[in-house]
Amino acid sequence: MTGEFQHTLDSKGRLSIPSRLREELGNVFFVTLSMDKCLSAYSAESWQSFSDKVNEMPYVKQRKMRPLFAYAAKCELDAQGRILLPQNLRDFAALTKNVTVVGCNNHAEFWDSDSWSNIYINETTPENIAAVMEELEF
Amino acid sequence: MTGEFQHTLDSKGRLSIPSRLREELGNVFFVTLSMDKCLSAYSAESWQSFSDKVNEMPYVKQRKMRPLFAYAAKCELDAQGRILLPQNLRDFAALTKNVTVVGCNNHAEFWDSDSWSNIYINETTPENIAAVMEELEF
DNA sequence: GACATTAAGTGGGTTGAAGTGGGATGTTGT
DNA sequence: ACAACATCCCACTTCAACCCACTTAATGTC
């Protein structure tokens, strides 16, 4: 998944998914919190493999995964290509109106547009890009 | 199972099950105590496989499982999608009025809302999330 | 390039399901 | 027989799912 899209959260908490990402995310996918102040969306398929992996862990480790599942929402696109984001997820990522949807290879991220601008500016430096390229031998 | 739901226990000790979890739990499922101060609900299917596993254990180990079975209640949804929680289970988890139902991958948990808030705040730190993500290579 | 056509994104009204409360009836146990 | 409790039934409220409409962007055609 690639690209950066500027969308808006409506008064009912709905977010339309960029058409470019719909094919890869599928009609039903999972949204949960991220280690950054944003949300991550995973296709049903990759969520399943994640969930399988957790099931094979010892119980004590599984407990640590709880927040991830507690926050996770199974989202289904409506006829207009939108999902309803639960309140707790919106709160976590401080999403109010302007949302930036970002394609991140194997998942998508939902950012408050202002938060995203800051991250993005800091990360998009020539030095940073160079470091990434180097690491990938790209 | 995923998601966090805010429900209320009524004066008769009934708890309505979030519709999102009903499909996965089924019409009849099992509720018992957890290692935390909460209750765990398992689908009939996964309860069966658990029970089978216990049956294959040596008797000395089986004895340790006794409380789990003693407390366990077979619950059936009424026409409104609720179950009746036995008094001893309510007492164990200190459920009075506000209950938070949490989807935990292979089971659901019933928490007193206040207790949950505490757990939840402590577990949902960026470091914790990062550690979890790392472990899962997600 | 100008225009027509389609798709994408946004907003809002309507309806039915989900969640909640409580009365009436039935069952159990002492 | 009676109390305590479970089950069934009905009523109410709220919100998510569904539907329709409009605007803007993308695409195609002449």
Coordinates of C-alpha atoms (C1' of nucleotides) in Angstrom, one line a residue:
Chain A
M1 CA 0.0 0.0 0.0
T2 CA 1.3 3.4 -1.0
G3 CA 0.3 7.0 -1.1
E4 CA -0.9 9.8 1.1
F5 CA -4.6 10.8 1.1
Q6 CA -6.3 13.7 2.7
H7 CA -9.8 12.8 3.9
T8 CA -12.3 14.0 6.5
L9 CA -14.1 12.4 9.4
D10 CA -17.7 13.3 9.3
S11 CA -20.0 14.1 12.2
K12 CA -20.9 10.5 12.6
G13 CA -17.3 9.3 12.9
R14 CA -17.2 7.8 9.4
L15 CA -14.0 7.8 7.4
S16 CA -14.0 7.1 3.7
I17 CA -11.2 4.8 2.5
P18 CA -9.1 5.9 -0.5
S19 CA -10.2 3.9 -3.5
R20 CA -6.5 3.1 -4.2
L21 CA -6.3 1.2 -0.9
R22 CA -9.7 -0.5 -1.0
E23 CA -8.5 -3.3 -3.2
E24 CA -5.6 -4.2 -0.9
L25 CA -7.5 -3.8 2.4
G26 CA -10.5 -5.6 1.2
N27 CA -14.2 -5.1 2.0
V28 CA -13.7 -6.1 5.7
F29 CA -10.5 -5.3 7.5
F30 CA -9.2 -4.5 11.0
V31 CA -8.2 -1.2 12.6
T32 CA -6.3 -1.0 15.8
L33 CA -3.9 1.3 17.6
S34 CA -0.3 1.8 16.6
M35 CA 2.8 2.5 18.6
D36 CA 2.6 6.0 17.2
K37 CA -0.3 8.3 17.8
C38 CA -2.2 6.9 14.9
L39 CA -4.3 3.9 13.9
S40 CA -3.3 1.0 11.7
A41 CA -5.5 -0.9 9.3
Y42 CA -4.7 -4.5 8.4
S43 CA -6.4 -6.7 5.8
A44 CA -8.5 -9.5 7.1
E45 CA -5.9 -11.9 5.8
S46 CA -3.0 -10.4 7.6
W47 CA -5.0 -9.9 10.8
Q48 CA -5.8 -13.6 10.7
S49 CA -2.2 -14.6 10.5
F50 CA -1.4 -12.2 13.4
S51 CA -4.2 -13.6 15.4
D52 CA -3.0 -17.2 14.7
K53 CA 0.4 -16.3 15.9
V54 CA -0.9 -15.0 19.2
N55 CA -2.9 -18.1 19.8
E56 CA 0.2 -20.2 19.8
M57 CA 1.8 -18.1 22.4
P58 CA 1.8 -19.0 26.1
Y59 CA -1.1 -17.5 28.0
V60 CA 1.0 -15.0 29.9
K61 CA 2.3 -13.5 26.7
Q62 CA -1.2 -13.4 25.3
R63 CA -2.2 -11.1 28.1
K64 CA 0.2 -8.5 26.9
M65 CA -1.5 -8.4 23.6
R66 CA -4.8 -7.5 25.2
P67 CA -4.8 -3.8 24.4
L68 CA -4.3 -4.5 20.8
F69 CA -7.4 -6.7 20.6
A70 CA -9.4 -4.6 23.0
Y71 CA -9.0 -1.6 20.7
A72 CA -9.2 -3.5 17.5
A73 CA -12.3 -3.0 15.4
K74 CA -13.6 -5.2 12.6
C75 CA -14.6 -2.6 10.0
E76 CA -16.7 -3.1 6.9
L77 CA -17.0 -0.7 4.1
D78 CA -20.5 0.7 3.5
A79 CA -21.9 1.3 0.0
Q80 CA -19.9 4.6 -0.2
G81 CA -16.6 3.0 0.7
R82 CA -16.5 4.3 4.3
I83 CA -16.0 2.7 7.7
L84 CA -17.3 3.7 11.1
L85 CA -14.4 4.4 13.5
P86 CA -15.3 3.5 17.1
Q87 CA -14.9 6.4 19.6
N88 CA -12.1 4.9 21.6
L89 CA -9.9 4.6 18.4
R90 CA -10.7 8.1 17.4
D91 CA -9.7 9.3 20.9
F92 CA -6.5 7.4 20.9
A93 CA -5.3 8.9 17.7
A94 CA -6.9 12.3 18.4
L95 CA -8.8 12.2 15.1
T96 CA -11.4 15.0 14.9
K97 CA -11.9 16.2 11.3
N98 CA -8.9 16.2 9.0
V99 CA -7.4 12.7 8.6
T100 CA -4.4 11.7 6.5
V101 CA -4.5 8.2 5.3
V102 CA -1.0 6.8 4.6
G103 CA -0.2 3.6 2.7
C104 CA 2.6 1.8 4.7
N105 CA 3.5 -1.2 2.6
N106 CA 1.7 -4.0 4.5
H107 CA -0.9 -1.8 6.2
A108 CA -2.5 1.6 6.2
E109 CA -2.3 4.3 8.8
F110 CA -4.8 6.9 9.9
W111 CA -3.3 10.2 11.2
D112 CA -4.7 13.4 12.5
S113 CA -3.5 15.6 9.6
D114 CA -1.6 18.0 11.9
S115 CA 0.2 15.2 13.7
W116 CA 1.1 13.7 10.4
S117 CA 2.5 16.9 9.0
N118 CA 4.9 17.1 12.0
I119 CA 6.1 13.5 11.7
Y120 CA 6.4 13.7 8.0
I121 CA 8.5 16.9 8.0
N122 CA 10.9 15.4 10.5
E123 CA 11.2 12.1 8.7
T124 CA 11.6 13.4 5.2
T125 CA 15.1 14.8 5.4
P126 CA 17.8 14.0 2.9
E127 CA 19.8 12.3 5.6
N128 CA 16.9 10.1 6.6
I129 CA 16.2 9.0 3.1
A130 CA 19.9 8.3 2.5
A131 CA 20.0 6.2 5.7
V132 CA 17.0 4.2 4.5
M133 CA 18.4 3.6 1.1
E134 CA 21.7 2.6 2.5
E135 CA 20.0 0.1 4.8
L136 CA 18.1 -1.5 2.0
E137 CA 21.0 -1.4 -0.4
F138 CA 18.5 0.0 -2.8
Chain B
M1 CA -12.8 -11.5 19.0
T2 CA -12.0 -7.8 19.2
G3 CA -13.3 -4.6 20.6
E4 CA -14.2 -2.9 23.9
F5 CA -17.8 -2.5 24.8
Q6 CA -19.4 -0.6 27.7
H7 CA -22.4 -2.5 29.0
T8 CA -24.5 -2.5 32.2
L9 CA -25.5 -5.3 34.5
D10 CA -29.1 -5.0 35.4
S11 CA -30.8 -5.6 38.7
K12 CA -31.4 -9.2 37.9
G13 CA -27.7 -9.9 37.1
R14 CA -28.2 -10.0 33.4
L15 CA -25.5 -8.9 31.0
S16 CA -26.2 -8.2 27.3
I17 CA -23.5 -9.5 25.0
P18 CA -22.2 -7.1 22.3
S19 CA -23.7 -8.1 19.0
R20 CA -20.2 -8.1 17.4
L21 CA -19.1 -11.0 19.7
R22 CA -22.3 -13.0 19.5
E23 CA -21.5 -14.6 16.3
E24 CA -18.1 -15.8 17.6
L25 CA -19.3 -16.9 21.0
G26 CA -22.4 -18.6 19.7
N27 CA -25.8 -18.9 21.3
V28 CA -24.5 -21.1 24.2
F29 CA -21.1 -20.5 25.7
F30 CA -19.1 -20.9 28.9
V31 CA -18.1 -18.3 31.4
T32 CA -15.6 -18.9 34.2
L33 CA -13.1 -17.0 36.3
S34 CA -9.8 -15.7 34.9
M35 CA -6.4 -15.2 36.4
D36 CA -7.2 -11.6 36.5
K37 CA -10.0 -10.1 38.4
C38 CA -12.4 -10.6 35.6
L39 CA -14.5 -13.3 33.9
S40 CA -13.6 -15.1 30.7
A41 CA -16.1 -16.4 28.1
Y42 CA -15.3 -19.2 25.8
S43 CA -17.3 -20.5 22.8
A44 CA -18.8 -24.0 23.3
E45 CA -16.3 -25.2 20.8
S46 CA -13.2 -23.9 22.5
W47 CA -14.5 -24.9 25.9
Q48 CA -14.8 -28.4 24.6
S49 CA -11.2 -28.5 23.4
F50 CA -10.0 -27.1 26.7
S51 CA -12.0 -29.7 28.6
D52 CA -10.6 -32.5 26.4
K53 CA -7.1 -31.3 27.1
V54 CA -7.8 -31.4 30.9
N55 CA -9.1 -34.9 30.6
E56 CA -5.8 -36.1 29.2
M57 CA -3.9 -34.7 32.2
P58 CA -2.8 -36.8 35.1
Y59 CA -5.2 -36.7 38.0
V60 CA -3.0 -34.6 40.2
K61 CA -3.0 -31.8 37.7
Q62 CA -6.7 -32.1 37.1
R63 CA -7.4 -31.3 40.7
K64 CA -5.8 -27.9 40.2
M65 CA -8.3 -27.2 37.5
R66 CA -11.2 -27.8 39.8
P67 CA -12.0 -24.2 40.7
L68 CA -12.2 -23.4 37.0
F69 CA -14.9 -26.0 36.5
A70 CA -16.6 -25.3 39.7
Y71 CA -17.1 -21.7 38.8
A72 CA -17.8 -22.2 35.1
A73 CA -21.3 -21.5 34.0
K74 CA -23.0 -22.6 30.8
C75 CA -24.7 -19.5 29.6
E76 CA -27.4 -19.2 27.0
L77 CA -28.5 -16.0 25.3
D78 CA -32.1 -14.9 25.9
A79 CA -34.3 -13.4 23.2
Q80 CA -32.6 -10.0 23.8
G81 CA -29.1 -11.3 23.5
R82 CA -28.4 -11.4 27.3
I83 CA -27.0 -13.9 29.7
L84 CA -27.6 -14.4 33.4
L85 CA -24.4 -14.2 35.3
P86 CA -24.4 -16.4 38.5
Q87 CA -23.8 -14.6 41.8
N88 CA -20.5 -16.3 42.5
L89 CA -19.0 -15.2 39.2
R90 CA -20.3 -11.6 39.7
D91 CA -18.7 -11.6 43.1
F92 CA -15.4 -12.9 41.9
A93 CA -15.0 -10.2 39.4
A94 CA -16.7 -7.6 41.6
L95 CA -19.2 -6.8 38.9
T96 CA -22.0 -4.5 40.1
K97 CA -23.3 -2.2 37.4
N98 CA -20.8 -1.0 34.8
V99 CA -19.2 -3.8 32.9
T100 CA -16.6 -3.6 30.1
V101 CA -16.7 -6.4 27.7
V102 CA -13.4 -7.0 26.0
G103 CA -12.6 -9.1 22.9
C104 CA -9.4 -11.0 23.5
N105 CA -8.7 -12.9 20.4
N106 CA -9.8 -16.4 21.4
H107 CA -12.1 -15.4 24.2
A108 CA -14.0 -12.5 25.7
E109 CA -13.5 -10.9 29.1
F110 CA -16.0 -9.2 31.5
W111 CA -14.5 -6.5 33.7
D112 CA -15.8 -4.1 36.2
S113 CA -15.4 -0.9 34.2
D114 CA -13.2 0.8 36.9
S115 CA -10.9 -2.2 37.2
W116 CA -10.6 -2.4 33.5
S117 CA -9.7 1.3 33.2
N118 CA -6.8 0.8 35.5
I119 CA -5.4 -2.3 33.8
Y120 CA -5.9 -0.8 30.4
I121 CA -4.1 2.5 31.2
N122 CA -1.2 0.6 32.5
E123 CA -1.0 -1.8 29.6
T124 CA -1.5 0.6 26.8
T125 CA 1.7 2.5 26.8
P126 CA 3.7 3.2 23.6
E127 CA 6.6 1.0 25.0
N128 CA 4.2 -1.9 25.5
I129 CA 2.6 -1.6 22.1
A130 CA 6.0 -1.3 20.5
A131 CA 7.2 -4.5 22.3
V132 CA 4.1 -6.4 21.2
M133 CA 4.5 -5.3 17.6
E134 CA 8.1 -6.2 17.6
E135 CA 7.4 -9.7 19.0
L136 CA 4.8 -10.3 16.4
E137 CA 6.9 -8.9 13.5
F138 CA 3.8 -7.1 12.6
Chain C
dG1 C1' -8.5 21.7 -25.5
dA2 C1' -13.5 21.5 -24.5
dC3 C1' -17.0 18.9 -23.2
dA4 C1' -19.4 14.7 -21.5
dT5 C1' -19.3 10.8 -18.5
dT6 C1' -18.1 8.2 -14.7
dA7 C1' -16.1 7.5 -10.2
dA8 C1' -14.7 9.2 -5.6
dG9 C1' -15.6 11.7 -1.6
dT10 C1' -18.9 14.1 1.5
dG11 C1' -23.2 15.2 4.0
dG12 C1' -27.6 14.1 6.0
dG13 C1' -32.3 11.8 6.7
dT14 C1' -34.6 7.4 7.8
dT15 C1' -35.2 2.8 9.7
dG16 C1' -34.3 -1.2 12.2
dA17 C1' -31.4 -3.5 15.3
dA18 C1' -29.0 -3.4 19.7
dG19 C1' -29.1 -2.4 24.4
dT20 C1' -31.8 -1.6 28.6
dG21 C1' -35.5 -1.9 32.1
dG22 C1' -39.2 -4.1 34.3
dG23 C1' -43.7 -6.8 34.8
dA24 C1' -45.7 -11.5 34.6
dT25 C1' -45.3 -16.3 34.8
dG26 C1' -42.9 -20.5 35.9
dT27 C1' -39.6 -23.4 38.5
dT28 C1' -36.9 -24.8 42.4
dG29 C1' -35.9 -25.8 47.0
dT30 C1' -36.8 -25.5 51.9
Chain D
dA1 C1' -47.1 -23.1 50.9
dC2 C1' -44.0 -19.8 50.4
dA3 C1' -39.8 -17.3 49.1
dA4 C1' -36.2 -16.8 46.0
dC5 C1' -34.8 -16.9 41.7
dA6 C1' -34.9 -17.9 36.7
dT7 C1' -37.3 -17.5 32.3
dC8 C1' -40.3 -15.3 29.2
dC9 C1' -42.4 -11.4 27.3
dC10 C1' -43.2 -6.6 26.2
dA11 C1' -41.8 -1.6 25.9
dC12 C1' -38.7 2.2 25.3
dT13 C1' -34.4 4.6 23.8
dT14 C1' -30.5 5.2 21.2
dC15 C1' -27.4 4.7 17.6
dA16 C1' -25.4 2.2 13.7
dA17 C1' -26.6 0.6 9.1
dC18 C1' -28.8 1.8 5.0
dC19 C1' -30.3 4.8 1.5
dC20 C1' -30.4 8.9 -1.3
dA21 C1' -28.4 13.3 -3.0
dC22 C1' -24.8 16.6 -4.0
dT23 C1' -20.1 18.2 -5.2
dT24 C1' -15.7 17.6 -7.0
dA25 C1' -12.1 15.1 -9.2
dA26 C1' -10.7 11.8 -12.7
dT27 C1' -11.3 9.8 -17.1
dG28 C1' -12.6 9.3 -21.8
dT29 C1' -14.2 11.2 -26.4
dC30 C1' -14.5 14.1 -30.2

